[in-house]
Structures are given as C-alpha cells and as structure tokens.
Coordinates of C-alpha atoms in Angstrom, one line a residue:
M1 CA 31.4 -23.3 10.8
K2 CA 33.8 -22.2 13.8
T3 CA 35.6 -19.4 12.0
Q4 CA 32.6 -18.2 10.6
S5 CA 31.0 -17.8 14.0
G6 CA 33.9 -16.5 15.3
N7 CA 34.2 -14.5 12.7
A8 CA 30.6 -12.6 13.1
L9 CA 31.3 -12.8 16.9
F10 CA 34.4 -10.4 16.3
L11 CA 32.5 -8.1 13.9
I12 CA 29.7 -7.9 16.6
L13 CA 32.1 -6.9 19.1
I14 CA 33.3 -4.4 16.7
A15 CA 30.1 -3.2 16.0
V16 CA 29.6 -2.7 19.4
A17 CA 32.9 -0.8 20.1
L18 CA 31.9 1.4 17.4
F19 CA 28.7 2.2 18.5
A20 CA 30.1 2.9 21.6
A21 CA 32.2 5.8 20.9
L22 CA 30.4 7.6 18.6
S23 CA 27.6 7.5 21.4
Y24 CA 30.3 9.4 22.9
A25 CA 31.9 11.4 20.5
V26 CA 27.7 12.8 19.8
T27 CA 27.7 13.8 23.7
N28 CA 30.3 15.4 24.1
S29 CA 30.0 17.5 21.1
G30 CA 27.2 18.9 22.5
R31 CA 28.9 20.3 25.9
G32 CA 29.9 24.0 25.9
G33 CA 32.5 25.6 27.3
G34 CA 30.3 26.5 30.8
G35 CA 30.1 23.1 32.1
I36 CA 26.5 22.7 30.6
D37 CA 25.2 20.3 27.8
K38 CA 24.3 22.1 24.9
E39 CA 21.0 20.6 24.3
Q40 CA 20.3 21.7 28.0
A41 CA 21.4 25.3 27.2
E42 CA 19.0 25.0 24.1
I43 CA 16.1 24.4 26.8
T44 CA 16.7 26.3 29.8
T45 CA 17.1 29.5 26.9
A46 CA 13.7 29.0 26.2
L47 CA 12.0 28.6 29.3
I48 CA 14.5 31.9 30.0
L49 CA 13.0 33.8 26.8
Q50 CA 9.6 32.3 27.9
S51 CA 9.2 34.1 31.4
L52 CA 11.2 37.6 30.1
N53 CA 8.5 37.6 27.5
A54 CA 6.0 37.2 30.3
V55 CA 7.6 40.2 31.9
N56 CA 7.2 42.5 28.9
A57 CA 3.7 41.8 28.5
G58 CA 2.6 41.7 31.7
L59 CA 4.2 44.7 32.4
Q60 CA 2.2 46.6 29.3
R61 CA -1.1 45.1 30.2
F62 CA -0.3 46.5 34.0
L63 CA 0.4 50.5 32.5
I64 CA -2.7 49.7 29.9
I65 CA -5.4 48.3 32.6
G66 CA -4.1 50.5 35.6
G67 CA -3.4 53.4 33.5
Y68 CA -0.2 53.8 35.0
S69 CA 2.8 55.2 33.5
I70 CA 6.5 53.4 33.6
A71 CA 7.7 56.3 36.3
E72 CA 4.3 55.4 38.4
I73 CA 5.0 51.9 38.9
D74 CA 7.2 49.6 41.4
I75 CA 9.1 46.4 40.2
F76 CA 10.0 45.1 43.5
E77 CA 9.6 42.6 46.0
N78 CA 11.5 42.0 48.8
G79 CA 14.2 39.5 49.5
Q80 CA 13.5 38.4 45.4
T81 CA 15.0 41.1 43.5
M82 CA 18.0 42.9 43.7
T83 CA 16.8 46.4 43.7
G84 CA 14.4 48.5 46.2
D85 CA 10.9 50.2 46.2
T86 CA 10.3 53.4 43.9
D87 CA 9.3 56.8 45.6
S88 CA 6.8 56.9 42.7
C89 CA 4.7 53.7 44.6
N90 CA 3.7 53.6 48.2
E91 CA 1.3 50.7 47.8
D92 CA 1.0 47.3 46.6
A93 CA -1.6 48.2 43.7
C94 CA 1.3 49.7 41.6
N95 CA 4.0 47.0 42.2
L96 CA 4.1 45.4 39.1
L97 CA 5.2 41.8 40.8
H98 CA 2.5 41.9 43.8
P99 CA -0.5 39.6 43.7
D100 CA -2.3 42.8 44.7
G101 CA -0.9 44.6 41.7
G102 CA 0.4 43.6 38.1
Q103 CA 0.6 40.5 39.2
V104 CA 3.5 39.4 37.6
P105 CA 5.6 36.4 38.9
T106 CA 9.0 37.9 39.9
P107 CA 11.8 36.5 36.7
F108 CA 14.1 34.2 38.3
L109 CA 16.8 32.3 36.4
P110 CA 16.7 28.6 37.2
A111 CA 19.5 26.6 38.8
E112 CA 20.5 25.4 35.4
A113 CA 21.5 28.4 34.1
I114 CA 23.6 29.4 37.1
A115 CA 27.6 29.6 36.3
T116 CA 30.5 27.5 38.3
S117 CA 32.6 30.2 37.9
G118 CA 29.5 32.6 39.2
A119 CA 30.3 32.6 42.7
A120 CA 30.7 35.9 43.6
C121 CA 27.3 37.1 41.8
P122 CA 25.4 38.7 44.3
Y123 CA 21.9 37.5 42.8
I124 CA 22.4 34.2 43.1
S125 CA 20.3 32.7 46.0
E126 CA 18.4 29.7 47.0
N127 CA 20.1 28.2 43.8
K128 CA 18.2 31.1 41.5
I129 CA 19.6 34.2 39.8
R130 CA 17.2 37.3 41.2
P131 CA 16.1 39.6 38.9
Y132 CA 17.8 43.5 39.1
F133 CA 16.2 46.2 37.4
L134 CA 18.0 49.5 36.1
I135 CA 17.9 52.3 33.7
S136 CA 19.8 52.4 31.0
S137 CA 20.0 53.6 27.1
I138 CA 20.4 51.0 24.6
E139 CA 21.0 52.2 21.3
G140 CA 18.5 51.4 18.9
V141 CA 15.8 50.4 21.2
G142 CA 12.7 53.0 21.7
S143 CA 14.1 57.2 21.0
T144 CA 17.3 58.4 22.9
A145 CA 15.4 57.7 26.1
S146 CA 17.1 56.2 28.9
D147 CA 14.9 51.7 28.9
V148 CA 13.6 49.6 31.8
A149 CA 15.5 46.5 31.9
I150 CA 16.8 43.5 33.8
L151 CA 20.2 42.6 34.6
Y152 CA 21.4 39.3 35.6
C153 CA 24.7 38.4 36.6
G154 CA 26.1 34.0 37.3
V155 CA 24.8 33.3 34.0
D156 CA 26.7 30.0 32.3
I157 CA 28.5 31.0 29.1
E158 CA 27.0 28.1 27.1
I159 CA 23.4 30.1 27.5
C160 CA 24.8 33.4 27.1
R161 CA 25.8 32.0 23.9
T162 CA 22.8 30.1 23.4
I163 CA 21.1 33.8 23.7
N164 CA 22.8 35.6 21.4
D165 CA 22.3 33.0 19.4
R166 CA 18.8 32.7 19.4
M167 CA 17.8 36.5 19.6
N168 CA 20.1 36.9 16.5
V169 CA 22.4 38.9 18.0
K170 CA 25.6 37.1 16.6
D171 CA 25.9 33.6 15.3
Y172 CA 26.9 31.0 17.7
G173 CA 30.3 30.7 16.4
D174 CA 31.4 34.7 16.1
S175 CA 33.6 36.6 18.5
A176 CA 32.6 36.7 22.0
L177 CA 30.3 39.5 22.5
Q178 CA 31.5 42.2 25.4
F179 CA 30.0 44.6 27.2
N180 CA 30.4 46.5 30.3
I181 CA 26.9 47.7 32.3
G182 CA 28.7 50.2 33.5
S183 CA 28.6 52.6 37.0
A184 CA 25.3 54.4 38.6
S185 CA 28.1 56.7 40.1
S186 CA 28.9 57.8 36.2
N187 CA 25.2 57.7 35.4
Q188 CA 25.7 54.9 33.1
Y189 CA 23.0 53.2 34.3
Q190 CA 20.6 53.6 38.0
A191 CA 18.1 51.4 39.5
F192 CA 14.7 51.2 38.9
A193 CA 14.3 52.5 42.4
G194 CA 13.7 55.2 44.9
T195 CA 14.0 59.2 43.6
Q196 CA 15.2 57.7 39.8
T197 CA 12.0 56.4 38.3
S198 CA 10.0 60.0 38.6
P199 CA 11.4 61.3 36.8
M200 CA 12.9 58.6 35.2
A201 CA 16.6 58.9 35.2
D202 CA 18.2 60.0 31.9
T203 CA 21.1 57.9 31.9
V204 CA 24.4 58.5 29.4
D205 CA 23.2 58.4 25.8
N206 CA 23.4 55.1 23.8
Y207 CA 25.8 53.8 26.6
L208 CA 25.1 50.1 25.6
G209 CA 25.6 50.3 21.7
T210 CA 28.5 50.8 19.5
A211 CA 31.3 52.5 22.2
Q212 CA 31.5 48.8 23.0
D213 CA 30.0 46.2 20.4
S214 CA 28.0 46.9 17.2
R215 CA 26.1 43.9 18.0
L216 CA 24.0 45.5 20.3
N217 CA 22.2 47.9 18.7
G218 CA 18.7 47.2 18.4
H219 CA 18.5 44.2 20.1
Y220 CA 15.8 43.6 23.7
T221 CA 18.0 40.7 24.6
F222 CA 21.5 40.2 24.7
C223 CA 24.3 38.7 27.1
N224 CA 27.9 39.4 27.9
E225 CA 29.6 36.0 27.2
V226 CA 32.6 37.1 29.0
E227 CA 32.3 35.5 32.2
G228 CA 34.7 37.1 35.2
S229 CA 34.2 36.1 38.7
I230 CA 30.8 36.8 38.8
G231 CA 30.0 34.7 35.7
A232 CA 28.6 36.1 32.3
Q233 CA 25.8 38.7 32.6
L234 CA 22.2 39.0 30.8
V235 CA 20.1 42.1 29.9
H236 CA 16.7 41.9 29.0
V237 CA 14.5 45.5 28.1
I238 CA 11.2 44.8 29.3
H239 CA 10.3 48.6 28.4
A240 CA 11.6 50.7 25.6
R241 CA 11.2 54.6 25.6

C-alpha cells in the first residue's frame, strides 16, 4: 500500500511538472520578436484598426455634411499632431479634429504599440504615438492622384506583422514587408499642411507600390516590418483620390 501511495504521489508530481512546462511553452510560443505578447498584439491591433477606421468614417461624414472638399479642410491639433495648419482652412469649423469642426478624436496609437527600439521616433510623446498626416501616392488606391494618409513611426514590430496579416497585405510568416516613405524634398510625399493642400500636392506617382514592394499595391493599411532606430512605420490611407 505504501509503495502504491508513493507511486501515485510520484505520478502526480510528474503531471504537475509537465503541466508547468506545457504552460511555459504555450506562453512563450505566443511571443513575437518585438517584446510584445502575440495575443496582446492581436488585441492592440484590433483597437488600432477600429480607431483608424473611425477617422475614415468621420472624415467622409465631415466632407459630406460640411460640404467641403479634402483640399478645403485642416487636420491639425496643436501639440498632438505632427503636422501644422493648412493655408486653406483658417477657422475651427473646417478642422476635422476640432470639437467645433469634424469632432473626430485625434488617432493616437496607444502605449502598447510603442516599440522598445523606437526611442528615436519623434512622434512618441506622453506614452503614445502621435499621427503625421501626409500626401503620398499609393499604387492601386484610387486614381493616379496622390492620396491622404496617416503615418506613424515607433510601432512595435509584432503589431506591424499582425496589422499586415489582418489587412491581407501578407501572411504572418512571409518575408518582411519593406518600404521607404521617401522624402518631401524629392516630392515623394508632402505634409498635409501649409500650401500643399490647395491645390493638393502632386507627389511622385505610385511611389508606395511595385517599385518598393508589390504587396503594397491596392492596400489602404500597411506596416514597414523593418524597425531601424525609429521603430517600424505604419501607413493608413484616410482619403483616396
């Protein structure tokens, strides 16, 4: 009887050890390369996409109800967005983000989306990533006219992989998506600010597309999976032209 009891206790201890090992393996298998849990990445990604889609819906509603064209509005909040005022809008009523205008909340990325390697990203402030509104041409989106998009830097690489997977830009395990946002001096993009909106800047045709990575073509939301010193970059089109 003592032998049987000892054997039973031994088997119980083995079962507990195996369960602990299994739990550890499952937990660590869900971790990505950017230091964030994959399950957390899925949750954060869902919140990000919900916020970005709300900007699209709010912008279209604002243009229709206000009777504005995209060239007549402002998308700026002092200290909260990375771009300045547009010359084509000089009152709160035509500002998408103002309570007396479009009433759309500024689309920050939350602290959970910040990459540990993105400390050099100037968009990171107060434990969030601020948006940069830009004009750029994305191949396969709208016409050949340049589109209006949001750019973020300092994004966690696991978030980027999850966004690209969710948006069907690429499968999760495929080779990394890479692109370069370019430079304003080469007219590869322009800030949605100043004199660039009326008339709307005509940037390099299809700059974000086949020439860099054909998987970008036709997509409104995609993320650069190469972190660099400023973390990965996320682009989301809010108005196709």
